Coordinates of C-alpha atoms in Angstrom, one line a residue:
Chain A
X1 CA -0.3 -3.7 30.3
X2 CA -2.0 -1.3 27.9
X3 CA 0.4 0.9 25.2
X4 CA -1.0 3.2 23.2
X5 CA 0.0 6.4 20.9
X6 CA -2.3 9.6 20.7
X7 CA -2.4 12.5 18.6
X8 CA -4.7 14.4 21.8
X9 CA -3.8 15.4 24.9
X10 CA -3.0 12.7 27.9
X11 CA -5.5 12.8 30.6
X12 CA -3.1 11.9 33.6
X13 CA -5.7 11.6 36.0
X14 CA -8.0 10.1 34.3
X15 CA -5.2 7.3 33.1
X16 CA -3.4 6.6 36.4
X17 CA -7.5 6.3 37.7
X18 CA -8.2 3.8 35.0
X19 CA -5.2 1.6 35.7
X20 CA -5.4 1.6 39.3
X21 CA -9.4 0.7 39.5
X22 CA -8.7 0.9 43.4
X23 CA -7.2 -3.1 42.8
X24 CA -6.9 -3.9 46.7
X25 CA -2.8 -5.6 45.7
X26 CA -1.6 -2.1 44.7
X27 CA 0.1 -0.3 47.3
X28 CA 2.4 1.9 45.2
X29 CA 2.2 3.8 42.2
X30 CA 5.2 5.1 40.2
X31 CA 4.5 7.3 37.2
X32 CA 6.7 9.5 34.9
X33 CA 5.5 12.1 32.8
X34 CA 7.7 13.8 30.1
X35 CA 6.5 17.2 29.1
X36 CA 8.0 19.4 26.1
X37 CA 10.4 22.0 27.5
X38 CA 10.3 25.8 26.2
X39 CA 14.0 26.1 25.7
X40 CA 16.3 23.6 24.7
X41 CA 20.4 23.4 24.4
X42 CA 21.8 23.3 20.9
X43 CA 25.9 22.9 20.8
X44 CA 25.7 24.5 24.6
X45 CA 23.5 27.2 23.0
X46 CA 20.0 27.6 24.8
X47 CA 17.4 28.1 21.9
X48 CA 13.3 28.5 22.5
X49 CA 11.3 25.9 20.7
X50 CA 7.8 26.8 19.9
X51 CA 6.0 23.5 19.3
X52 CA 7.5 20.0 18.4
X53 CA 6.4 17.7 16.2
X54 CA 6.8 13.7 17.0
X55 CA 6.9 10.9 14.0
X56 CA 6.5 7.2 14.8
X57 CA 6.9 4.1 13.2
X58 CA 3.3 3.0 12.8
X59 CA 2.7 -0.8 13.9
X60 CA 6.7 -1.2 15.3
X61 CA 5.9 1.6 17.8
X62 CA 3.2 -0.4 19.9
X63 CA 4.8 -3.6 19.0
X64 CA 8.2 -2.4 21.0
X65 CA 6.3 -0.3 23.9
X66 CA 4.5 -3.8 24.6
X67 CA 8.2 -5.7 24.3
X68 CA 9.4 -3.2 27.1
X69 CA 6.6 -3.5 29.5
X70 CA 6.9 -7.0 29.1
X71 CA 10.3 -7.1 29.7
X72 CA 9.6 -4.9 33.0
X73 CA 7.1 -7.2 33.8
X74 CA 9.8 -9.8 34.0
X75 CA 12.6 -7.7 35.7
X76 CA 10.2 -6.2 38.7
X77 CA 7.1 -7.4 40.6
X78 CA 4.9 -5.3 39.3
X79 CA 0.8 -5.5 39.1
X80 CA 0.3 -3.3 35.9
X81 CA 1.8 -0.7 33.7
X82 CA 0.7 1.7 31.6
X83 CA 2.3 4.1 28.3
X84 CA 0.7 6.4 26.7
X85 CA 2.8 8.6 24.5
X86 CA 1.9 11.8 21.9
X87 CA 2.3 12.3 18.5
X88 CA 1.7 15.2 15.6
X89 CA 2.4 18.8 17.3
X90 CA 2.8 19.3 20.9
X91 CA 3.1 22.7 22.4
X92 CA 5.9 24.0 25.5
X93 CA 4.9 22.3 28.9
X94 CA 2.6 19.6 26.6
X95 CA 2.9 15.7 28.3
X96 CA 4.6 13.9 25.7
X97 CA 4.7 10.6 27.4
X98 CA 2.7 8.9 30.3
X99 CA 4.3 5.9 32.4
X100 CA 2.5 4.4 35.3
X101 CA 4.0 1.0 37.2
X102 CA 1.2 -0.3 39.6
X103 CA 3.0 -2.7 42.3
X104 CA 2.9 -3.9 46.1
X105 CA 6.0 -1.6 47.1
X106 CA 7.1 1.6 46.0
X107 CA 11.0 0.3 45.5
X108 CA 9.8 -2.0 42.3
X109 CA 7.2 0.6 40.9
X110 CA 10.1 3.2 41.1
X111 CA 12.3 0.6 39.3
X112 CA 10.1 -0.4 37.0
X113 CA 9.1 3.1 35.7
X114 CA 12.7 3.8 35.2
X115 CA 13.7 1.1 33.4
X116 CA 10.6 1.4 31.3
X117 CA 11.6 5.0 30.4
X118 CA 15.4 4.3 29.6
X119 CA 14.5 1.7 27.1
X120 CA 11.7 3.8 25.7
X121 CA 14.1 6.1 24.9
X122 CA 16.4 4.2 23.0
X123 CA 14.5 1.5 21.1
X124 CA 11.2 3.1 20.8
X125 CA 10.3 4.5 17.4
X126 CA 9.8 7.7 17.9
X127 CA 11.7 11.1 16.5
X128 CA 11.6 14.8 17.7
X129 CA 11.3 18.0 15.4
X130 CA 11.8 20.9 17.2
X131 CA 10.5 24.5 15.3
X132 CA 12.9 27.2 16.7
X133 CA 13.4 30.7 15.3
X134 CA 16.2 29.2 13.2
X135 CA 13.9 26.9 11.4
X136 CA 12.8 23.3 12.0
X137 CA 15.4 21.2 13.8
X138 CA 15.1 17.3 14.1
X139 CA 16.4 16.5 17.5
X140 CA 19.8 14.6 18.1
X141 CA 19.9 11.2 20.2
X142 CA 21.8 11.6 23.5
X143 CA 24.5 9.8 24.1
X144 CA 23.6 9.9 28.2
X145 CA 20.1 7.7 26.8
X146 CA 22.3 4.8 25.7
X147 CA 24.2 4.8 28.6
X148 CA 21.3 4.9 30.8
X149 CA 19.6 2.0 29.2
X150 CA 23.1 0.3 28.9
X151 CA 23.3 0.1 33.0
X152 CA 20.1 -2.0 33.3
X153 CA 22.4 -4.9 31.3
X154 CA 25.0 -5.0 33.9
X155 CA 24.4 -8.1 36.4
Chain B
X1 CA 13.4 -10.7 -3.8
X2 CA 11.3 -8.2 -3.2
X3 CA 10.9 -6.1 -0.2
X4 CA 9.5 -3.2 1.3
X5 CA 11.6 -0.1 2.4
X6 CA 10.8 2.6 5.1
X7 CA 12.2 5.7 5.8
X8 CA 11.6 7.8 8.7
X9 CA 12.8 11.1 10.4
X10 CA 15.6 13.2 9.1
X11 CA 16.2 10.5 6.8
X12 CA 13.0 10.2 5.0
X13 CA 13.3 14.0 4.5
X14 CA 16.6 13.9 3.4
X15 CA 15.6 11.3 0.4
X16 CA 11.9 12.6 -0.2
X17 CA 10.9 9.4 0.2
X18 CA 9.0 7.4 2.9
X19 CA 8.7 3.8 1.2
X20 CA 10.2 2.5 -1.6
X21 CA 9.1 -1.2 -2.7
X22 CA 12.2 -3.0 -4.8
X23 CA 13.7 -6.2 -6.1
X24 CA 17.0 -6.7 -4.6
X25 CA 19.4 -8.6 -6.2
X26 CA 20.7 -12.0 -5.2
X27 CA 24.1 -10.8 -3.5
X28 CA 22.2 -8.3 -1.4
X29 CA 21.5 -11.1 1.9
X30 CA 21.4 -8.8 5.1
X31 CA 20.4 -5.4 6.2
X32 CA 23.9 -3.8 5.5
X33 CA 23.9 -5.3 1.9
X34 CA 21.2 -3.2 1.2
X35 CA 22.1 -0.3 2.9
X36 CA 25.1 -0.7 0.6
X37 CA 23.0 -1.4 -2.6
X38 CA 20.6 1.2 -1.9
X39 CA 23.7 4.1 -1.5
X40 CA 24.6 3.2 -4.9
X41 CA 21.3 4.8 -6.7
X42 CA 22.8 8.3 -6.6
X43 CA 25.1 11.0 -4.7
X44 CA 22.0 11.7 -2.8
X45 CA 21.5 8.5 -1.3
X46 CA 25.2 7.7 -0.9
X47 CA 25.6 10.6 1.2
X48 CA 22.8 9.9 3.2
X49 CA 23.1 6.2 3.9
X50 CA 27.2 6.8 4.2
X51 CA 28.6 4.2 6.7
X52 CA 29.9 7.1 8.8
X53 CA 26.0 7.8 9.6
X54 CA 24.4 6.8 12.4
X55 CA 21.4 4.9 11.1
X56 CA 19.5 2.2 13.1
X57 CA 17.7 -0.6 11.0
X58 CA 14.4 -2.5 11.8
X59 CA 13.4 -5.6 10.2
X60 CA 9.5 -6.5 10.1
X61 CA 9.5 -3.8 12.3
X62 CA 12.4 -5.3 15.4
X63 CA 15.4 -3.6 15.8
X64 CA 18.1 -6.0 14.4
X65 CA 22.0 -5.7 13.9
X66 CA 23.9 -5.0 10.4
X67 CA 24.0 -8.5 9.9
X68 CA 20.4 -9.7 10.0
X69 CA 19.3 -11.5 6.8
X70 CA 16.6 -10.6 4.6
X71 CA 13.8 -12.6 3.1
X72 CA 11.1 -12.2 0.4
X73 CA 8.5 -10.1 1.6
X74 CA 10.6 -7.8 4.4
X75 CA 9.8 -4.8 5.4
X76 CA 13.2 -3.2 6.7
X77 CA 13.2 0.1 8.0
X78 CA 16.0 3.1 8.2
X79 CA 16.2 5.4 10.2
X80 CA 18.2 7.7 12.9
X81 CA 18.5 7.0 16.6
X82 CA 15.1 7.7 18.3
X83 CA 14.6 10.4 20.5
X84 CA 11.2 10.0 21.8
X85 CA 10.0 10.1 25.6

């Protein structure tokens, strides 16, 4: 269940490829890919962003990508994952992160993947700088990403 | 005890600072105590550790609650809610 962070562009091909290594059990394959958009709501506002710019928490980051996929790992039957996420500048329509679920049936990959990305999103040490033509802008949390993760708790 | 300090995002910029080694006194036991202790160094740092902030905390580097307690040799971390993905 491989996690890693990149400064370089994600290979999507090549990754899903790499996971998959034709392994004769697999008979779905879920991935996600979140790319950097162009133009981005601020207070309802619509503002263009010409390249973000992604910190991390060296060391915690991988440490909490692994927790998830384990955690995934125990939730749904699944045969592999894989994240790969960016950081450092990205540029408009740039992958920022990478999530692939290898699994018997598509109903668990699909789980899996989602679940992976709703906790990525809201314990995953990662922040957003957005540059805009009003300066540099670190991006807000959304509340919508708490709630999201928050649903997988219910029984 | 001494610990280590991080600072990341809009927080780190905000304090020009992104790791600050210190020796905490003995009444400072859990991650909010030294959120607390470390808003006391100036009006900068108040305002930007203000309990009306949303700030999340990591503790040798795993999200914890206000209430986790620190030992010799932590390294806490502060910073906003993440918005990777």
């Amino acid at each position: 269940m491989p996690v890693r962070v990149q400064t370089g562009p994600i290979d999507i091909g090549r990754e899903i490829e790499a996971l998959h290594r034709r392994q004769s059990s697999v008979g779905a394959i879920a991935s996600f890919i979140g790319t950097v958009r162009e133009v981005n709501a601020v207070d309802g506002a619509s503002q263009s962003v010409s390249s973000l710019t992604l910190e991390h928490y060296p060391g915690m980051t991988e440490k909490a990508l692994a927790e998830i996929c384990a955690e995934a790992a125990g939730r749904f039957e699944v045969i592999d994952t894989l994240v790969v996420h960016r950081v450092g500048e990205l540029l408009p329509a740039d992958a920022i992160v990478l999530v692939v679920v290898l699994s018997a049936h598509r109903a668990e990959a699909f789980a899996a993947c989602e679940f992976i990305m709703d906790y990525l999103k809201t314990r995953a040490p990662f922040w957003k700088k957005e540059q805009t033509p009003a300066g540099p802008r670190w991006v807000d949390a959304r509340s919508g990403d708490d709630a999201a993760a928050q649903r997988w708790r219910q029984p | 005890m001494e610990i280590e300090v991080l600072f990341f995002a809009a927080l780190r910029e905000k304090l020009g600072l992104s790791r600050l080694r210190c020796a905490v006194p003995t009444d400072v036991q859990t991650v909010l105590e030294l959120r607390g202790w470390l808003a006391g160094r100036d009006a900068l740092w108040t305002e930007a550790l203000a309990p009306e902030r949303r700030i999340r905390v990591a503790l040798d580097q795993r999200l914890v609650q206000d209430d986790a307690a620190l030992h010799e040799g932590a390294e806490v971390a502060f910073f906003p809610p993440v918005t990777g993905g």
